[in-house]
Tab-separated table of C-alpha atoms and ligand atoms in Angstrom:
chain	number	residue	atom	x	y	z
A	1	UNK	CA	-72.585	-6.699	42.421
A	2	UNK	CA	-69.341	-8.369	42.545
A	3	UNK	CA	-68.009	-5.818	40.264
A	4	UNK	CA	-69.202	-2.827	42.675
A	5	UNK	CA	-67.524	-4.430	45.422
A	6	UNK	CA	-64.267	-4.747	43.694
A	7	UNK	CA	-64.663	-1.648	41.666
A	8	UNK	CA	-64.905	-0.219	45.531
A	9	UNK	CA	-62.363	-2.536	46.994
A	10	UNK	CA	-59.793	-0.869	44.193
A	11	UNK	CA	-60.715	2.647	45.204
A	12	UNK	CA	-59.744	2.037	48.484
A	13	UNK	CA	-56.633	-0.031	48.057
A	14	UNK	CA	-55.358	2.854	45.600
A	15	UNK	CA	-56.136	5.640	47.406
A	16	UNK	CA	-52.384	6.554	48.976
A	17	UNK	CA	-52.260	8.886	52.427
A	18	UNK	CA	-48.800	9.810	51.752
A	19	UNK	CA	-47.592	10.545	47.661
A	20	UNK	CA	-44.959	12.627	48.303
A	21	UNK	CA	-42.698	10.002	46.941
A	22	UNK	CA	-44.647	9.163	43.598
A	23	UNK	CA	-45.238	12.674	43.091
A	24	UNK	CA	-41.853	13.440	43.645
A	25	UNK	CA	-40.785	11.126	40.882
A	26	UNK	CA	-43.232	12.646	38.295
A	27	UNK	CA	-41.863	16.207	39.103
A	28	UNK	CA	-45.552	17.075	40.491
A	29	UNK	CA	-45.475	19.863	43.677
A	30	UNK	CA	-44.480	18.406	47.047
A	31	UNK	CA	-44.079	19.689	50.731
A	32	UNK	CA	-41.163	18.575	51.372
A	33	UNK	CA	-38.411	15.806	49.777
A	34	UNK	CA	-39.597	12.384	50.064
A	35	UNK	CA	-36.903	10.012	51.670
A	36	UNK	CA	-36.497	6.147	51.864
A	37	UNK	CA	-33.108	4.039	51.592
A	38	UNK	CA	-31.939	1.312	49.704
A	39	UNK	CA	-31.967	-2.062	51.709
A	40	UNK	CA	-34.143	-0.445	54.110
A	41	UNK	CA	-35.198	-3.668	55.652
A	42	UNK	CA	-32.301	-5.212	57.135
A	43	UNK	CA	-29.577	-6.435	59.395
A	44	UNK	CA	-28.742	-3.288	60.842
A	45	UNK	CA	-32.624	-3.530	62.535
A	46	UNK	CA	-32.416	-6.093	65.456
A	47	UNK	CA	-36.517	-6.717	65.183
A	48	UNK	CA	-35.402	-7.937	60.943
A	49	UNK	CA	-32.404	-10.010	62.132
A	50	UNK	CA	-34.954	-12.075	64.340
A	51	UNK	CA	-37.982	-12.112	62.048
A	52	UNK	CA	-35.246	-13.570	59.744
A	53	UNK	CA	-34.405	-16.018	62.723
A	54	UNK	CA	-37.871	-17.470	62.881
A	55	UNK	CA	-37.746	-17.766	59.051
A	56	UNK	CA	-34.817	-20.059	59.234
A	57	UNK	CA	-32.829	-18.737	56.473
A	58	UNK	CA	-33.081	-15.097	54.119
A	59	UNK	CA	-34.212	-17.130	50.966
A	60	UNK	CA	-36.871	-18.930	53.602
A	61	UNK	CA	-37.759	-15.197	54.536
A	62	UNK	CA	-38.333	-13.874	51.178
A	63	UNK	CA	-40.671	-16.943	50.215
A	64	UNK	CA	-42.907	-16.442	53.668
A	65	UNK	CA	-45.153	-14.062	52.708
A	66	UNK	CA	-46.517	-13.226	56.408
A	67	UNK	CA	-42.388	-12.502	57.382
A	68	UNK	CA	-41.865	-10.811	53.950
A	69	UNK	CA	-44.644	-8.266	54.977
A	70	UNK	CA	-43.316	-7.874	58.619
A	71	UNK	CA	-40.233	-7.423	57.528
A	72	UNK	CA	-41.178	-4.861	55.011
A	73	UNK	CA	-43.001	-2.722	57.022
A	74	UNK	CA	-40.466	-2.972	60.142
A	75	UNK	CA	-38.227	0.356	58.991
A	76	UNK	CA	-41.853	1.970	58.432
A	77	UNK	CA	-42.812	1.743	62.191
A	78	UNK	CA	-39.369	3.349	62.868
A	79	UNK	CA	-38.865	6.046	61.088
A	80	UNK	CA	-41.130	8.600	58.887
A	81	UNK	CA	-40.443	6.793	55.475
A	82	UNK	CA	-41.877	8.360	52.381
A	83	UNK	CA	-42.141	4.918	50.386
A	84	UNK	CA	-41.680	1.211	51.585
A	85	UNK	CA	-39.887	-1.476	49.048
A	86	UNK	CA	-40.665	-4.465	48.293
A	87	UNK	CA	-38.340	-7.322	50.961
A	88	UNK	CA	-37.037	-9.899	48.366
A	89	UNK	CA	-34.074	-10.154	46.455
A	90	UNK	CA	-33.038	-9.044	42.678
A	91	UNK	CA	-31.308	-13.039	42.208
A	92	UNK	CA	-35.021	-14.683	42.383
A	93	UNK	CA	-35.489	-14.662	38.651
A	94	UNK	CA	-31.900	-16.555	38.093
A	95	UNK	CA	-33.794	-18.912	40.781
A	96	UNK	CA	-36.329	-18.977	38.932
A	97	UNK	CA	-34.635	-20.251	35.698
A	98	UNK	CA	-33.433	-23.308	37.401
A	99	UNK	CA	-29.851	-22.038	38.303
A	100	UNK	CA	-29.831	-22.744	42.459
A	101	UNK	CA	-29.360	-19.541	44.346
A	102	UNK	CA	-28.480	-20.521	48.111
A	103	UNK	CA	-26.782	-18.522	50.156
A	104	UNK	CA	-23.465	-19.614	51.253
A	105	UNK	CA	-23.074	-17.814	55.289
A	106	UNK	CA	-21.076	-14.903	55.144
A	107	UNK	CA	-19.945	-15.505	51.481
A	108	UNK	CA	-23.242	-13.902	49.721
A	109	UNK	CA	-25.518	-15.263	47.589
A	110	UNK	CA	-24.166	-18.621	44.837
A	111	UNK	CA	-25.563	-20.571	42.472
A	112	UNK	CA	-25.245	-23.874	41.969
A	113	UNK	CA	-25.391	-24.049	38.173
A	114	UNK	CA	-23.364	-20.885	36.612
A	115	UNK	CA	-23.663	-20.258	32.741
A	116	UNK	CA	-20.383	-21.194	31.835
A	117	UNK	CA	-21.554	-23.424	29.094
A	118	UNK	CA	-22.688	-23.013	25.680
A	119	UNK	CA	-25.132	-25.509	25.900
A	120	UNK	CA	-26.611	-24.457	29.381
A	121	UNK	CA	-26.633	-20.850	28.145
A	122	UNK	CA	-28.631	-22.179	24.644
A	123	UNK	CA	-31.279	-23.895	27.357
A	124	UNK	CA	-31.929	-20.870	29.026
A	125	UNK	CA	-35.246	-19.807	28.958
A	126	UNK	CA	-37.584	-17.004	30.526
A	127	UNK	CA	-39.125	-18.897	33.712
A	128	UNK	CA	-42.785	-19.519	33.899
A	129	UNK	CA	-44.156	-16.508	36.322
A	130	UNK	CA	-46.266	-18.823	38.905
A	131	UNK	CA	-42.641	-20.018	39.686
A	132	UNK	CA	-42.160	-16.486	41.585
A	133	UNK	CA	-46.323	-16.272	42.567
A	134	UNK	CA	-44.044	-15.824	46.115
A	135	UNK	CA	-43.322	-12.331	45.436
A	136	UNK	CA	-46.566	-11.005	44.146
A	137	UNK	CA	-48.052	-13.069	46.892
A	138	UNK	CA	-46.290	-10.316	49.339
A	139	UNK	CA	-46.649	-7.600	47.179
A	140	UNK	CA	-50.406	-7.855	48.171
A	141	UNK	CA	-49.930	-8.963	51.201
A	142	UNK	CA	-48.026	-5.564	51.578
A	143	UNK	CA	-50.344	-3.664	49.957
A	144	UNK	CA	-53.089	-4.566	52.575
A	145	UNK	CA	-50.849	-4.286	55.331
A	146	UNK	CA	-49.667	-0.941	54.148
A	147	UNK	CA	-53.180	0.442	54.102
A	148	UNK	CA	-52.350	3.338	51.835
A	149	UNK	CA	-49.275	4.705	54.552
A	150	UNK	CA	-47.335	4.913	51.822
A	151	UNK	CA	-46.273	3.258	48.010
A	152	UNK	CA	-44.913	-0.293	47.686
A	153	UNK	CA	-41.847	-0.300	45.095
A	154	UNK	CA	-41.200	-3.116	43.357
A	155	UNK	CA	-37.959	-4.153	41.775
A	156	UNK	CA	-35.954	-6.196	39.915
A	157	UNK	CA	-32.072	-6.808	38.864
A	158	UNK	CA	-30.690	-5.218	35.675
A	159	UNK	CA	-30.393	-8.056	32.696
A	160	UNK	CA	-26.494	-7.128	33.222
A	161	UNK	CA	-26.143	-7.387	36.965
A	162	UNK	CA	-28.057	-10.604	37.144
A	163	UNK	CA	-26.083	-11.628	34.216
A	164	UNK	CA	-22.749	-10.955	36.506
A	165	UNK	CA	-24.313	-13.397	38.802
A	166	UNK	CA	-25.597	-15.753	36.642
A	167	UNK	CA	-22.327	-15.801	34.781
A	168	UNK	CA	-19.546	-15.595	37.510
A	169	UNK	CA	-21.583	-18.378	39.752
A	170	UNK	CA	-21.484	-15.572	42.770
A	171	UNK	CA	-20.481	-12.525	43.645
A	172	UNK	CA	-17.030	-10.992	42.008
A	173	UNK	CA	-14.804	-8.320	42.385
A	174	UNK	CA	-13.121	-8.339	38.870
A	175	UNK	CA	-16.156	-10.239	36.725
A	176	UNK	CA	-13.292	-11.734	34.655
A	177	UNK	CA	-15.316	-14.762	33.947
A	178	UNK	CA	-18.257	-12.701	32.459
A	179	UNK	CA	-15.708	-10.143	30.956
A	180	UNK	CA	-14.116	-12.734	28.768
A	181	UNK	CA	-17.583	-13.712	27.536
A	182	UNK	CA	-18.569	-10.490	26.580
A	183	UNK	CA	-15.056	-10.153	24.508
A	184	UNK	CA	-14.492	-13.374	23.679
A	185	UNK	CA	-18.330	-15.072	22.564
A	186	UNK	CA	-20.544	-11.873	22.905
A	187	UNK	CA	-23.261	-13.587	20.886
A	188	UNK	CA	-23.294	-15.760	24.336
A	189	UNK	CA	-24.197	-12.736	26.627
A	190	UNK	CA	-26.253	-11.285	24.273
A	191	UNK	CA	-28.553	-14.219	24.613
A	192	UNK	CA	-28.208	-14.615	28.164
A	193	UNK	CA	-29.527	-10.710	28.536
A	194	UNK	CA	-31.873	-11.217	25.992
A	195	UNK	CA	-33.730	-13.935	27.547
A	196	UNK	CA	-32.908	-11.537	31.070
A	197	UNK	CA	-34.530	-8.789	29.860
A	198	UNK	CA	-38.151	-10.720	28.919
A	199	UNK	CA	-37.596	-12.200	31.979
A	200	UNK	CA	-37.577	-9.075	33.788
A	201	UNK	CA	-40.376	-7.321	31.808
A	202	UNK	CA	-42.807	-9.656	32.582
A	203	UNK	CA	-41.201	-9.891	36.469
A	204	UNK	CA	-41.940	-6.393	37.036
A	205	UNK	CA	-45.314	-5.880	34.904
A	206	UNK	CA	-46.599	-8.710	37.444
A	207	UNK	CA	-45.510	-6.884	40.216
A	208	UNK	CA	-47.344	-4.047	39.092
A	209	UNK	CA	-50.452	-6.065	38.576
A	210	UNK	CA	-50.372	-7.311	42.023
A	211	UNK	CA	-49.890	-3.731	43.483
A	212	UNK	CA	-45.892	-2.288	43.127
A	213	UNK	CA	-46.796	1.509	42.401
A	214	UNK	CA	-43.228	2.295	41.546
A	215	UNK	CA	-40.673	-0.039	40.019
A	216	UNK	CA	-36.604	0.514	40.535
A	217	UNK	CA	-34.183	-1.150	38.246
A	218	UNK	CA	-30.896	-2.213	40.365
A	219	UNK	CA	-28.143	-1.652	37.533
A	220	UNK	CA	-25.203	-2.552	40.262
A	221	UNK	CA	-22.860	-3.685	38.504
A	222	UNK	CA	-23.392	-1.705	34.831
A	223	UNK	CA	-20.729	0.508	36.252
A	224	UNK	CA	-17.803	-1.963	35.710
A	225	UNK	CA	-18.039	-1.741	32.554
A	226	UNK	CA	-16.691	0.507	29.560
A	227	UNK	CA	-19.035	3.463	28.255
A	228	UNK	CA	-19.542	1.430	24.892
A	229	UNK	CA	-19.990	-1.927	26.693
A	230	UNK	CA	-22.398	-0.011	28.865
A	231	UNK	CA	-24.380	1.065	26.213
A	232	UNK	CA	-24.236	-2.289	24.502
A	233	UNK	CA	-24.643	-4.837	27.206
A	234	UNK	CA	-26.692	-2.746	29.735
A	235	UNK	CA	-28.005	0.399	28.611
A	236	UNK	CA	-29.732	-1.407	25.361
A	237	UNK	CA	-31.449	-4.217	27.672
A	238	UNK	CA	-32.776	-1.867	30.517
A	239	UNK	CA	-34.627	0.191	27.966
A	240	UNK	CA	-36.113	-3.105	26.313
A	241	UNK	CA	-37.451	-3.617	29.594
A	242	UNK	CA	-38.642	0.118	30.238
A	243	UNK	CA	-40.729	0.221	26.966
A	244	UNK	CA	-42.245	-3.097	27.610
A	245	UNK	CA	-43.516	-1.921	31.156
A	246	UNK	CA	-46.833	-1.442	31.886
A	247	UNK	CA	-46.872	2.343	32.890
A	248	UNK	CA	-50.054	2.866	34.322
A	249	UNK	CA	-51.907	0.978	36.941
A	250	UNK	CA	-55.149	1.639	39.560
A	251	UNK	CA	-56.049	5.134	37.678
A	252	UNK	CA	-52.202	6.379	38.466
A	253	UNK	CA	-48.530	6.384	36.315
A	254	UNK	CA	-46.112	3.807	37.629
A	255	UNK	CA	-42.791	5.447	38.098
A	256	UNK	CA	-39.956	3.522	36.629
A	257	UNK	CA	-36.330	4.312	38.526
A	258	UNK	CA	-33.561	3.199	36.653
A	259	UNK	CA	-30.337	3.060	39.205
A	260	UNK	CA	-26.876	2.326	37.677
A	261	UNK	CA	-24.498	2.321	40.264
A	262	UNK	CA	-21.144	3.897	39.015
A	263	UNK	CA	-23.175	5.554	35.986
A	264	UNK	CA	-22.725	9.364	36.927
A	265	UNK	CA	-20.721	9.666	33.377
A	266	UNK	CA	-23.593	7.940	31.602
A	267	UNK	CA	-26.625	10.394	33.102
A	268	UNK	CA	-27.592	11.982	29.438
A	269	UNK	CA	-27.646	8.705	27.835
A	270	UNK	CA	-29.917	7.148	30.788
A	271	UNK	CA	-31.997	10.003	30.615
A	272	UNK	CA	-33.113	9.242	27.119
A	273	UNK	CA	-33.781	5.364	28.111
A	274	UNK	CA	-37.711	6.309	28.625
A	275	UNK	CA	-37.041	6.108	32.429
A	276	UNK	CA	-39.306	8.742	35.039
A	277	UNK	CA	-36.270	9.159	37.026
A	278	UNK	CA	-32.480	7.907	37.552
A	279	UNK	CA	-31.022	7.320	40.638
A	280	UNK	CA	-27.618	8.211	41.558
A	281	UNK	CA	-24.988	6.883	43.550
A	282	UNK	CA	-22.543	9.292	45.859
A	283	UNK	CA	-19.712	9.914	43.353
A	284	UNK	CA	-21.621	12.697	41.292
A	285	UNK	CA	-22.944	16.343	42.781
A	286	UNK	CA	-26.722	16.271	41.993
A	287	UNK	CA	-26.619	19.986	41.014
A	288	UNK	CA	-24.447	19.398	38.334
A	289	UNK	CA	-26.416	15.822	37.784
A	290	UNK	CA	-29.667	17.850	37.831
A	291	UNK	CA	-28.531	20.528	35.205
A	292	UNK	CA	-27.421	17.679	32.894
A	293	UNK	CA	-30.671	16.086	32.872
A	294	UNK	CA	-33.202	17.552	35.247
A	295	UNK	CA	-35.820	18.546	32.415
A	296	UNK	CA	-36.406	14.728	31.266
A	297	UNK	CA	-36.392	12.836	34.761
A	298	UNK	CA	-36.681	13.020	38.699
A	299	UNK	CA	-32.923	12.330	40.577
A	300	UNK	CA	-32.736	9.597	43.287
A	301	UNK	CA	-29.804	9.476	46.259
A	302	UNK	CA	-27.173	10.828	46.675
A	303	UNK	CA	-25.526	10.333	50.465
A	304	UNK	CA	-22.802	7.837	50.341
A	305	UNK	CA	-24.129	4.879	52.867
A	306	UNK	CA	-21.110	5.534	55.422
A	307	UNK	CA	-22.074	9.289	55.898
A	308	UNK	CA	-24.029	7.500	58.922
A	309	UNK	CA	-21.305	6.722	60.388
A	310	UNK	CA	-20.778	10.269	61.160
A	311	UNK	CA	-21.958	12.332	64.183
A	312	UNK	CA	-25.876	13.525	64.439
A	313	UNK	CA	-24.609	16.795	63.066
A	314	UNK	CA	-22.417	16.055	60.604
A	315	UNK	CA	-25.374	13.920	58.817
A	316	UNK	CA	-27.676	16.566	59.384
A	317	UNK	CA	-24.406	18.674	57.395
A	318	UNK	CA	-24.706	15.697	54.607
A	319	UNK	CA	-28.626	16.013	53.845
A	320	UNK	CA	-28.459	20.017	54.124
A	321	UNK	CA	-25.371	19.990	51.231
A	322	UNK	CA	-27.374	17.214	49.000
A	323	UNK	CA	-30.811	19.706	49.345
A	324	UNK	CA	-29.339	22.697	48.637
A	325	UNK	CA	-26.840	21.156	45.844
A	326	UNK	CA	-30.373	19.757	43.994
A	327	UNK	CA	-31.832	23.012	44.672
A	328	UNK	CA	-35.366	24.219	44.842
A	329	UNK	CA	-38.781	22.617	43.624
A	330	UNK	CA	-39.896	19.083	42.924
A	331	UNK	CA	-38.190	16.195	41.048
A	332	UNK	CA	-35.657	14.956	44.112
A	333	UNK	CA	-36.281	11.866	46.098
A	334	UNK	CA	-33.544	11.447	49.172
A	335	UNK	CA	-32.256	8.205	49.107
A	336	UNK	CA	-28.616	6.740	49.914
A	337	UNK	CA	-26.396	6.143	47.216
A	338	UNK	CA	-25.976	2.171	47.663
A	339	UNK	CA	-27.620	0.117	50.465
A	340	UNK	CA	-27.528	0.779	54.343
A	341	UNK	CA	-24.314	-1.020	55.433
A	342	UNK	CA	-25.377	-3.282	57.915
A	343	UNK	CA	-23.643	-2.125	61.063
A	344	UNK	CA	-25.254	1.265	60.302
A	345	UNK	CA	-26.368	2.306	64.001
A	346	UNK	CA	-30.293	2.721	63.158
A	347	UNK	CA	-30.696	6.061	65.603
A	348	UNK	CA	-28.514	8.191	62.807
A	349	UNK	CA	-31.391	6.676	60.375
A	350	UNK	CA	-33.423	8.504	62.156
A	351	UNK	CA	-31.628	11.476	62.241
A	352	UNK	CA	-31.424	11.384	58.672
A	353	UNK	CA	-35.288	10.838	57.820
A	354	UNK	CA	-36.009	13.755	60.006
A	355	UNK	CA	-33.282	15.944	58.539
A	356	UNK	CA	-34.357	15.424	55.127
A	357	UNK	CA	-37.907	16.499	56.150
A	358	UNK	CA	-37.631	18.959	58.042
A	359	UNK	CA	-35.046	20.994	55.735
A	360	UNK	CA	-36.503	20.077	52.397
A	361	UNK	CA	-39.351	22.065	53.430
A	362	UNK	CA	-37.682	25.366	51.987
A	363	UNK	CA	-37.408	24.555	48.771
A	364	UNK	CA	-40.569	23.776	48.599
A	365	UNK	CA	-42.075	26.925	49.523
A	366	UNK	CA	-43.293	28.313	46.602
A	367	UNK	CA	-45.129	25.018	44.982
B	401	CP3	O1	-34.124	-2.342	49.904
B	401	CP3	C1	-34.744	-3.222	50.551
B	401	CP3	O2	-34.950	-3.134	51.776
B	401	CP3	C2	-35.358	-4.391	49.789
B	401	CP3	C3	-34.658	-5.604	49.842
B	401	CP3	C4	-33.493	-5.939	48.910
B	401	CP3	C5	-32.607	-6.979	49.224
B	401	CP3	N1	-31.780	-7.178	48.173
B	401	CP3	C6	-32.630	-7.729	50.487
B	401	CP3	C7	-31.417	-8.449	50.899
B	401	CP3	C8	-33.134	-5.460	47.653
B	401	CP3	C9	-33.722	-4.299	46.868
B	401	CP3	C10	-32.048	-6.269	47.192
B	401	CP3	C11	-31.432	-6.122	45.857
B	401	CP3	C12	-30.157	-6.797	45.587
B	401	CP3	N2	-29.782	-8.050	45.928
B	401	CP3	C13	-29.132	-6.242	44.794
B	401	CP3	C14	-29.185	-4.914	44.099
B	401	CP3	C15	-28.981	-3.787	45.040
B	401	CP3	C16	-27.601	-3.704	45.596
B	401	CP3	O3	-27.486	-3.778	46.817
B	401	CP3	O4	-26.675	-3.493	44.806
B	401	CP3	C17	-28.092	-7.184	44.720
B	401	CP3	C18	-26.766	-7.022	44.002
B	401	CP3	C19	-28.524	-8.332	45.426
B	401	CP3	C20	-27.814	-9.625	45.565
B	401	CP3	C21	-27.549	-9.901	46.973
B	401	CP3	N3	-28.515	-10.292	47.895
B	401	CP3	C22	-26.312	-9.828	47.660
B	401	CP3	C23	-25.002	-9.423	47.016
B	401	CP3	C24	-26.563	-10.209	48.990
B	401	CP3	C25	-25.570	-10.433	50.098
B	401	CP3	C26	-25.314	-9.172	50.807
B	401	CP3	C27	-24.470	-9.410	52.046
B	401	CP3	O5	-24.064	-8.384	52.594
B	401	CP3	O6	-24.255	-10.557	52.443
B	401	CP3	C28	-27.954	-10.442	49.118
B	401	CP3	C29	-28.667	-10.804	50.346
B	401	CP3	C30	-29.654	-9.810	50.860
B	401	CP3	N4	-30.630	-9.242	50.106
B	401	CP3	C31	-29.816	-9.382	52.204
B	401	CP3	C32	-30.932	-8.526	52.231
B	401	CP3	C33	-31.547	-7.872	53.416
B	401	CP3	C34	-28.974	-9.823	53.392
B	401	CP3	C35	-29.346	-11.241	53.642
B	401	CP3	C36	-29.395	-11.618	55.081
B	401	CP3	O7	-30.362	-11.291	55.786
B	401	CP3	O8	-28.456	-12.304	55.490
């Protein structure tokens, strides 16, 4: 009996209303392009800037599970989203480890303990899981909330990018601190992204166990670094993780994204990481992106952020050159190239989400 009920209870909870955007990443026949944008939940949406308000602080928001939800599905109730993510942050799992995240106002996010030590770099170890049950706590809470509207993505940082973090104590411009590491003692980093990358594995396959039907790999700052030292200190580590995912989950694939920002010269070589699909920042054309690699995975992006600052027309302009550069048929989910800037006016999201729908729908035609 209790079987049948949550035998039934899992029917339910997987069957998905809208899977444009998970069908879009496995290539499958679509209507039209699925669209949602990176840091979709956010300052630039007055109702997020006082949910986070009544949290107290963002960290305080990310660990309420009730605001986490709210927050999650406030860009839903605004505009026609194909796919809502997950509202938490990639620098939990450094958190996690015992480093101190906080967030110093208007500075971005620090830790209190950087691994600037061979010693504290020798202790570092993969956290115990029930030290982040926060997060799959609001995946499910999202999950029910979302009612099958649309997939939940889950994500987590790149074993490079939280490196960066972990390393430099904050954010950087130059990364000279984890630079000189990675010349001077890379045995050092190669530890430090070692332990990342089981970190990360099992981060992710629990988010897919409590209900993340897609996962995206934020690879932000893989694009500071030198093709070989790509390949070496990023590339290598994100594939660990891919072929330790879990790939399936409730009867259906789960889509892995793999998103290196800066990595337009690097597409063939992601392609081959095992990833479903790659997303792209603004600096490549997705046509050309597209013929390099468009047999093995699905393309994510590829409007640069500030486009929005543009007129109603001339982002309209924007999303009809991206559709027609990827072309026709399935395989292309709309997406900005790097995360809404937070003084993005939210109207011209609009204007984009209904843009991308309503002129996707030619190439579409004959699936
Ligand atoms: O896309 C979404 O809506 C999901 C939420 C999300 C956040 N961070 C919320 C957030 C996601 C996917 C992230 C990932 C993340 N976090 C990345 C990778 C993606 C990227 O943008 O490159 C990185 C590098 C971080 C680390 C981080 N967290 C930084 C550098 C900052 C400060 C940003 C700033 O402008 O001050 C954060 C904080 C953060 N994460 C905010 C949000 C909404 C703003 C915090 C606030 O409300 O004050």
């Amino acid at each position: 009996m209790t079987n049948l009920i949550q035998a039934s209870e899992l029917n339910t909870m997987s069957q998905l209303k809208n899977d444009t955007f998970l069908r879009a990443l496995l290539k499958q026949p679509v209507d039209y392009t699925p669209i949602w944008m990176m840091r979709q939940a956010g300052r630039y949406l007055p109702e997020y800037k006082a949910t986070r308000a009544r949290a107290g602080s963002f960290l305080d928001l990310c660990k309420n599970t009730e605001l986490a939800t709210e927050v999650t599905i406030q860009p839903l109730e605004r505009f026609k989203l194909d796919a809502a993510i997950l509202f938490s942050d990639i620098l939990t799992v450094p958190d996690a480890m015992g480093l101190g995240l906080y967030f110093a106002e208007g500075e971005g996010p620090k830790f209190e303990r950087a691994l600037q030590h061979e010693a504290d770099i020798r202790k570092l170890a993969v956290p115990d899981m029930q030290k982040l049950d926060y997060v799959f706590a609001a995946v499910r809470s999202i999950r029910h909330a979302l009612d099958g509207r649309v997939p939940l993505i889950g994500f987590s940082g790149s074993p490079f990018t939280l490196a960066c973090y972990m390393v430099e104590g904050g954010s950087s411009k130059e990364f000279r601190t984890i630079k000189s590491m990675m010349y001077a003692r890379p045995d050092l980093l190669h530890h430090i992204l070692s332990v990342n990358a089981q970190a990360v594995t099992a981060y992710l396959n629990a988010q897919i166990e409590a209900g993340a039907q897609a996962v995206q790999i934020f690879d932000t700052w893989g694009g500071a670094l030198s093709q070989h030292a790509f390949e070496t200190f990023s590339l290598r580590y994100m594939k660990q993780i891919v072929s330790g995912l879990k790939r399936e989950h409730e009867g259906r694939r789960v889509p892995v994204i793999l998103f290196t920002k800066g990595g337009g010269l690097w597409l063939e070589q992601m392609a081959a990481s095992g990833a479903d699909a790659l997303g792209l920042d603004w600096t490549c054309d997705i046509g050309q992106a597209r013929a390099r690699v468009g047999g093995q995975v699905a393309l994510q992006g590829n409007l640069d952020p500030f486009a929005l600052f543009g007129t109603p027309e001339s982002i309209r302009e924007e999303a009809a050159r991206i559709l027609a550069a990827y072309g026709s048929g399935s395989g292309h989910v709309f997406n900005l190239g790097h995360g809404i800037n937070q003084h993005t006016d939210p109207e011209h999201a609009a204007v984009l989400v209904d843009a991308v729908h309503e002129l996707s729908r030619a190439y579409h035609i004959t699936e």
